[in-house]
């Protein structure tokens, strides 16, 4: 889906959450895990197998051993003295009902493993959602910063063009040396180069934003409300970080897999009942009755019984190795969870420090900007009065250009720090709530 041509930050986050391919894939993966849990629970249901078969075949049976295989069809009944090419109809139908009332915990462990897998994919979906929202918010703020840099670069060009016309006029009137005109031209060219670089950075930032949005074409951002807003005090998240939840789910799944392997070598009890019927167009003395004989049922049987299935008793070495591997994987996932906890704690501390620093910087850049404007105005006035050189004016304009860029970037950096704080807390809603409180929709 194509997004609107211009997006605010909340709109960009909402669009990515609804349309990004990575998040759609994570949602479908969760749906697949939900189906896996239903498959695991289906093992508690009884099993009913049914068959119907009609065939026409010869009856040349023979005494002898035949190893188990699936190529030569078995023939029931006694062997006849002579071989014959005659054929007759045969019919068979039956149903087998099998139910496992007791399994000594294997099915329950399998269901627990499926549920743990569902919890892991659900946590993975939350991690993907947070990553997608973080990526689009970070890219959106990068575009907003690039736009402000372009605006500051254009303003710098206009000031230097005015200065250049003034300097050239004074040089032509021989009121200033020719080197002043050269310096003014060099400063104007440098300003134009910076503007070109700023537009290149803006185009790259817009392309990155389109990729983060999952959109086919670049989009522009509407940052006016964000730049005019004041960032409120951030609140702390009450939920578990998605990375921590995903790590814990991986540990739980590994433990559930261990539980399944611990119950794999236990015997299994089945209650079974069968109902079957068969018909044949051949009598026991080898006479072929012909016609439609054999298409109906000549005999019917029923059966009921109990079956205990013991696993392969010589599989203990393989099973022990699988259990050892599962235990090692559980310990590995536990170690990764500990590492994830350390990373989350570190990121939260770094984000808090970033918020404090950017807030303090944003309080100083307006003072710097006012002073830089006054410096540039005074330098121009001194140059027009012949009391200062063009170098002094150029330095004042450089200071003003840097102050304008830093002031615009500082406003965006405050929100970028709020974004880092929300991501470190694992809940992008903290940033959205702050934007709503600041009047940014």
PDB file of N, CA and C in Angstrom, residues 238-296:
ATOM      1  N   UNK A 238       5.367  -0.263  32.059  1.00  0.00           N
ATOM      2  CA  UNK A 238       5.040  -1.271  33.065  1.00  0.00           C
ATOM      3  C   UNK A 238       5.152  -2.691  32.509  1.00  0.00           C
ATOM      4  N   UNK A 239       5.336  -2.837  31.207  1.00  0.00           N
ATOM      5  CA  UNK A 239       5.371  -4.156  30.582  1.00  0.00           C
ATOM      6  C   UNK A 239       6.808  -4.658  30.460  1.00  0.00           C
ATOM      7  N   UNK A 240       6.931  -5.968  30.241  1.00  0.00           N
ATOM      8  CA  UNK A 240       8.236  -6.572  30.031  1.00  0.00           C
ATOM      9  C   UNK A 240       8.748  -6.234  28.636  1.00  0.00           C
ATOM     10  N   UNK A 241      10.023  -5.969  28.536  1.00  0.00           N
ATOM     11  CA  UNK A 241      10.613  -5.659  27.233  1.00  0.00           C
ATOM     12  C   UNK A 241      10.424  -6.853  26.295  1.00  0.00           C
ATOM     13  N   UNK A 242      10.032  -6.627  25.040  1.00  0.00           N
ATOM     14  CA  UNK A 242       9.819  -7.745  24.113  1.00  0.00           C
ATOM     15  C   UNK A 242      11.040  -8.634  23.940  1.00  0.00           C
ATOM     16  N   UNK A 243      12.245  -8.067  23.978  1.00  0.00           N
ATOM     17  CA  UNK A 243      13.436  -8.897  23.856  1.00  0.00           C
ATOM     18  C   UNK A 243      13.575  -9.837  25.052  1.00  0.00           C
ATOM     19  N   UNK A 244      13.261  -9.325  26.246  1.00  0.00           N
ATOM     20  CA  UNK A 244      13.314 -10.178  27.433  1.00  0.00           C
ATOM     21  C   UNK A 244      12.239 -11.253  27.371  1.00  0.00           C
ATOM     22  N   UNK A 245      11.045 -10.871  26.896  1.00  0.00           N
ATOM     23  CA  UNK A 245       9.973 -11.861  26.759  1.00  0.00           C
ATOM     24  C   UNK A 245      10.337 -12.924  25.734  1.00  0.00           C
ATOM     25  N   UNK A 246      10.960 -12.510  24.630  1.00  0.00           N
ATOM     26  CA  UNK A 246      11.375 -13.484  23.621  1.00  0.00           C
ATOM     27  C   UNK A 246      12.461 -14.410  24.162  1.00  0.00           C
ATOM     28  N   UNK A 247      13.394 -13.861  24.932  1.00  0.00           N
ATOM     29  CA  UNK A 247      14.437 -14.701  25.531  1.00  0.00           C
ATOM     30  C   UNK A 247      13.879 -15.703  26.516  1.00  0.00           C
ATOM     31  N   UNK A 248      12.922 -15.251  27.351  1.00  0.00           N
ATOM     32  CA  UNK A 248      12.310 -16.166  28.306  1.00  0.00           C
ATOM     33  C   UNK A 248      11.497 -17.235  27.584  1.00  0.00           C
ATOM     34  N   UNK A 249      10.816 -16.857  26.504  1.00  0.00           N
ATOM     35  CA  UNK A 249      10.046 -17.841  25.731  1.00  0.00           C
ATOM     36  C   UNK A 249      10.964 -18.885  25.098  1.00  0.00           C
ATOM     37  N   UNK A 250      12.147 -18.457  24.645  1.00  0.00           N
ATOM     38  CA  UNK A 250      13.101 -19.419  24.085  1.00  0.00           C
ATOM     39  C   UNK A 250      13.579 -20.404  25.151  1.00  0.00           C
ATOM     40  N   UNK A 251      13.798 -19.910  26.366  1.00  0.00           N
ATOM     41  CA  UNK A 251      14.196 -20.798  27.462  1.00  0.00           C
ATOM     42  C   UNK A 251      13.071 -21.781  27.777  1.00  0.00           C
ATOM     43  N   UNK A 252      11.837 -21.279  27.847  1.00  0.00           N
ATOM     44  CA  UNK A 252      10.696 -22.151  28.149  1.00  0.00           C
ATOM     45  C   UNK A 252      10.507 -23.218  27.069  1.00  0.00           C
ATOM     46  N   UNK A 253      10.702 -22.839  25.816  1.00  0.00           N
ATOM     47  CA  UNK A 253      10.555 -23.814  24.734  1.00  0.00           C
ATOM     48  C   UNK A 253      11.636 -24.889  24.822  1.00  0.00           C
ATOM     49  N   UNK A 254      12.860 -24.485  25.151  1.00  0.00           N
ATOM     50  CA  UNK A 254      13.936 -25.465  25.287  1.00  0.00           C
ATOM     51  C   UNK A 254      13.651 -26.431  26.440  1.00  0.00           C
ATOM     52  N   UNK A 255      13.123 -25.907  27.538  1.00  0.00           N
ATOM     53  CA  UNK A 255      12.780 -26.773  28.670  1.00  0.00           C
ATOM     54  C   UNK A 255      11.630 -27.713  28.307  1.00  0.00           C
ATOM     55  N   UNK A 256      10.662 -27.213  27.555  1.00  0.00           N
ATOM     56  CA  UNK A 256       9.556 -28.069  27.123  1.00  0.00           C
ATOM     57  C   UNK A 256      10.057 -29.177  26.206  1.00  0.00           C
ATOM     58  N   UNK A 257      11.040 -28.871  25.382  1.00  0.00           N
ATOM     59  CA  UNK A 257      11.607 -29.906  24.517  1.00  0.00           C
ATOM     60  C   UNK A 257      12.323 -30.972  25.343  1.00  0.00           C
ATOM     61  N   UNK A 258      12.975 -30.547  26.406  1.00  0.00           N
ATOM     62  CA  UNK A 258      13.590 -31.518  27.320  1.00  0.00           C
ATOM     63  C   UNK A 258      12.532 -32.431  27.933  1.00  0.00           C
ATOM     64  N   UNK A 259      11.393 -31.836  28.321  1.00  0.00           N
ATOM     65  CA  UNK A 259      10.335 -32.637  28.939  1.00  0.00           C
ATOM     66  C   UNK A 259       9.785 -33.668  27.964  1.00  0.00           C
ATOM     67  N   UNK A 260       9.669 -33.319  26.686  1.00  0.00           N
ATOM     68  CA  UNK A 260       9.194 -34.284  25.686  1.00  0.00           C
ATOM     69  C   UNK A 260      10.175 -35.441  25.549  1.00  0.00           C
ATOM     70  N   UNK A 261      11.457 -35.121  25.484  1.00  0.00           N
ATOM     71  CA  UNK A 261      12.453 -36.187  25.348  1.00  0.00           C
ATOM     72  C   UNK A 261      12.501 -37.068  26.585  1.00  0.00           C
ATOM     73  N   UNK A 262      12.224 -36.490  27.757  1.00  0.00           N
ATOM     74  CA  UNK A 262      12.243 -37.290  28.982  1.00  0.00           C
ATOM     75  C   UNK A 262      11.120 -38.312  29.010  1.00  0.00           C
ATOM     76  N   UNK A 263      10.076 -38.110  28.218  1.00  0.00           N
ATOM     77  CA  UNK A 263       8.930 -39.019  28.213  1.00  0.00           C
ATOM     78  C   UNK A 263       8.848 -39.862  26.947  1.00  0.00           C
ATOM     79  N   UNK A 264       9.825 -39.706  26.063  1.00  0.00           N
ATOM     80  CA  UNK A 264       9.772 -40.406  24.789  1.00  0.00           C
ATOM     81  C   UNK A 264       9.938 -41.907  24.946  1.00  0.00           C
ATOM     82  N   UNK A 265      10.720 -42.360  25.913  1.00  0.00           N
ATOM     83  CA  UNK A 265      10.993 -43.786  26.046  1.00  0.00           C
ATOM     84  C   UNK A 265       9.990 -44.522  26.927  1.00  0.00           C
ATOM     85  N   UNK A 266       8.890 -43.904  27.269  1.00  0.00           N
ATOM     86  CA  UNK A 266       7.885 -44.565  28.096  1.00  0.00           C
ATOM     87  C   UNK A 266       6.914 -45.372  27.216  1.00  0.00           C
ATOM     88  N   UNK A 267       6.403 -46.497  27.708  1.00  0.00           N
ATOM     89  CA  UNK A 267       5.441 -47.286  26.924  1.00  0.00           C
ATOM     90  C   UNK A 267       4.123 -46.541  26.739  1.00  0.00           C
ATOM     91  N   UNK A 268       3.382 -46.943  25.707  1.00  0.00           N
ATOM     92  CA  UNK A 268       2.120 -46.278  25.371  1.00  0.00           C
ATOM     93  C   UNK A 268       1.017 -47.336  25.264  1.00  0.00           C
ATOM     94  N   UNK A 269      -0.136 -47.031  25.834  1.00  0.00           N
ATOM     95  CA  UNK A 269      -1.268 -47.951  25.896  1.00  0.00           C
ATOM     96  C   UNK A 269      -2.355 -47.505  24.929  1.00  0.00           C
ATOM     97  N   UNK A 270      -2.853 -48.438  24.112  1.00  0.00           N
ATOM     98  CA  UNK A 270      -3.900 -48.142  23.136  1.00  0.00           C
ATOM     99  C   UNK A 270      -5.075 -49.093  23.345  1.00  0.00           C
ATOM    100  N   UNK A 271      -6.288 -48.569  23.288  1.00  0.00           N
ATOM    101  CA  UNK A 271      -7.507 -49.376  23.210  1.00  0.00           C
ATOM    102  C   UNK A 271      -7.941 -49.392  21.755  1.00  0.00           C
ATOM    103  N   UNK A 272      -8.154 -50.593  21.201  1.00  0.00           N
ATOM    104  CA  UNK A 272      -8.448 -50.703  19.786  1.00  0.00           C
ATOM    105  C   UNK A 272      -9.665 -51.594  19.558  1.00  0.00           C
ATOM    106  N   UNK A 273     -10.428 -51.250  18.554  1.00  0.00           N
ATOM    107  CA  UNK A 273     -11.555 -52.084  18.115  1.00  0.00           C
ATOM    108  C   UNK A 273     -11.637 -52.024  16.601  1.00  0.00           C
ATOM    109  N   UNK A 274     -12.051 -53.151  16.020  1.00  0.00           N
ATOM    110  CA  UNK A 274     -12.038 -53.245  14.569  1.00  0.00           C
ATOM    111  C   UNK A 274     -13.303 -53.931  14.089  1.00  0.00           C
ATOM    112  N   UNK A 275     -13.802 -53.482  12.943  1.00  0.00           N
ATOM    113  CA  UNK A 275     -14.935 -54.102  12.267  1.00  0.00           C
ATOM    114  C   UNK A 275     -14.567 -54.213  10.801  1.00  0.00           C
ATOM    115  N   UNK A 276     -14.656 -55.464  10.236  1.00  0.00           N
ATOM    116  CA  UNK A 276     -14.212 -55.656   8.861  1.00  0.00           C
ATOM    117  C   UNK A 276     -15.053 -56.710   8.172  1.00  0.00           C
ATOM    118  N   UNK A 277     -15.032 -56.686   6.854  1.00  0.00           N
ATOM    119  CA  UNK A 277     -15.735 -57.674   6.043  1.00  0.00           C
ATOM    120  C   UNK A 277     -14.981 -57.919   4.756  1.00  0.00           C
ATOM    121  N   UNK A 278     -15.082 -59.164   4.248  1.00  0.00           N
ATOM    122  CA  UNK A 278     -14.395 -59.492   3.006  1.00  0.00           C
ATOM    123  C   UNK A 278     -15.270 -60.388   2.132  1.00  0.00           C
ATOM    124  N   UNK A 279     -15.050 -60.282   0.852  1.00  0.00           N
ATOM    125  CA  UNK A 279     -15.739 -61.138  -0.102  1.00  0.00           C
ATOM    126  C   UNK A 279     -14.782 -61.614  -1.166  1.00  0.00           C
ATOM    127  N   UNK A 280     -14.976 -62.833  -1.697  1.00  0.00           N
ATOM    128  CA  UNK A 280     -14.086 -63.380  -2.712  1.00  0.00           C
ATOM    129  C   UNK A 280     -14.892 -64.194  -3.713  1.00  0.00           C
ATOM    130  N   UNK A 281     -14.495 -64.127  -4.973  1.00  0.00           N
ATOM    131  CA  UNK A 281     -15.153 -64.907  -6.021  1.00  0.00           C
ATOM    132  C   UNK A 281     -14.536 -66.264  -6.226  1.00  0.00           C
ATOM    133  N   UNK A 282     -13.717 -66.723  -5.261  1.00  0.00           N
ATOM    134  CA  UNK A 282     -13.042 -68.019  -5.369  1.00  0.00           C
ATOM    135  C   UNK A 282     -13.397 -68.850  -4.141  1.00  0.00           C
ATOM    136  N   UNK A 283     -13.805 -70.092  -4.349  1.00  0.00           N
ATOM    137  CA  UNK A 283     -14.076 -71.002  -3.230  1.00  0.00           C
ATOM    138  C   UNK A 283     -12.768 -71.568  -2.694  1.00  0.00           C
ATOM    139  N   UNK A 284     -12.850 -72.206  -1.531  1.00  0.00           N
ATOM    140  CA  UNK A 284     -11.642 -72.767  -0.907  1.00  0.00           C
ATOM    141  C   UNK A 284     -11.053 -73.928  -1.692  1.00  0.00           C
ATOM    142  N   UNK A 285     -11.859 -74.549  -2.564  1.00  0.00           N
ATOM    143  CA  UNK A 285     -11.318 -75.643  -3.376  1.00  0.00           C
ATOM    144  C   UNK A 285     -10.724 -75.164  -4.696  1.00  0.00           C
ATOM    145  N   UNK A 286     -10.676 -73.827  -4.879  1.00  0.00           N
ATOM    146  CA  UNK A 286     -10.080 -73.272  -6.093  1.00  0.00           C
ATOM    147  C   UNK A 286     -11.060 -73.036  -7.209  1.00  0.00           C
ATOM    148  N   UNK A 287     -12.365 -73.210  -6.952  1.00  0.00           N
ATOM    149  CA  UNK A 287     -13.371 -72.992  -7.995  1.00  0.00           C
ATOM    150  C   UNK A 287     -13.664 -71.501  -8.139  1.00  0.00           C
ATOM    151  N   UNK A 288     -13.662 -71.007  -9.375  1.00  0.00           N
ATOM    152  CA  UNK A 288     -13.995 -69.620  -9.666  1.00  0.00           C
ATOM    153  C   UNK A 288     -15.493 -69.536  -9.913  1.00  0.00           C
ATOM    154  N   UNK A 289     -16.178 -68.799  -9.083  1.00  0.00           N
ATOM    155  CA  UNK A 289     -17.637 -68.735  -9.201  1.00  0.00           C
ATOM    156  C   UNK A 289     -18.087 -67.856 -10.357  1.00  0.00           C
ATOM    157  N   UNK A 290     -17.273 -66.906 -10.774  1.00  0.00           N
ATOM    158  CA  UNK A 290     -17.575 -66.070 -11.926  1.00  0.00           C
ATOM    159  C   UNK A 290     -18.640 -65.025 -11.646  1.00  0.00           C
ATOM    160  N   UNK A 291     -18.994 -64.283 -12.673  1.00  0.00           N
ATOM    161  CA  UNK A 291     -20.016 -63.247 -12.554  1.00  0.00           C
ATOM    162  C   UNK A 291     -19.610 -62.152 -11.573  1.00  0.00           C
ATOM    163  N   UNK A 292     -20.577 -61.737 -10.769  1.00  0.00           N
ATOM    164  CA  UNK A 292     -20.341 -60.668  -9.795  1.00  0.00           C
ATOM    165  C   UNK A 292     -19.949 -61.205  -8.439  1.00  0.00           C
ATOM    166  N   UNK A 293     -19.650 -62.494  -8.366  1.00  0.00           N
ATOM    167  CA  UNK A 293     -19.250 -63.082  -7.089  1.00  0.00           C
ATOM    168  C   UNK A 293     -17.971 -62.410  -6.593  1.00  0.00           C
ATOM    169  N   UNK A 294     -17.939 -62.086  -5.335  1.00  0.00           N
ATOM    170  CA  UNK A 294     -16.783 -61.419  -4.738  1.00  0.00           C
ATOM    171  C   UNK A 294     -16.962 -59.930  -4.564  1.00  0.00           C
ATOM    172  N   UNK A 295     -17.999 -59.361  -5.212  1.00  0.00           N
ATOM    173  CA  UNK A 295     -18.249 -57.929  -5.026  1.00  0.00           C
ATOM    174  C   UNK A 295     -18.983 -57.644  -3.715  1.00  0.00           C
ATOM    175  N   UNK A 296     -19.617 -58.665  -3.147  1.00  0.00           N
ATOM    176  CA  UNK A 296     -20.272 -58.508  -1.850  1.00  0.00           C
ATOM    177  C   UNK A 296     -19.414 -59.077  -0.739  1.00  0.00           C
TER     178      UNK A 296
END
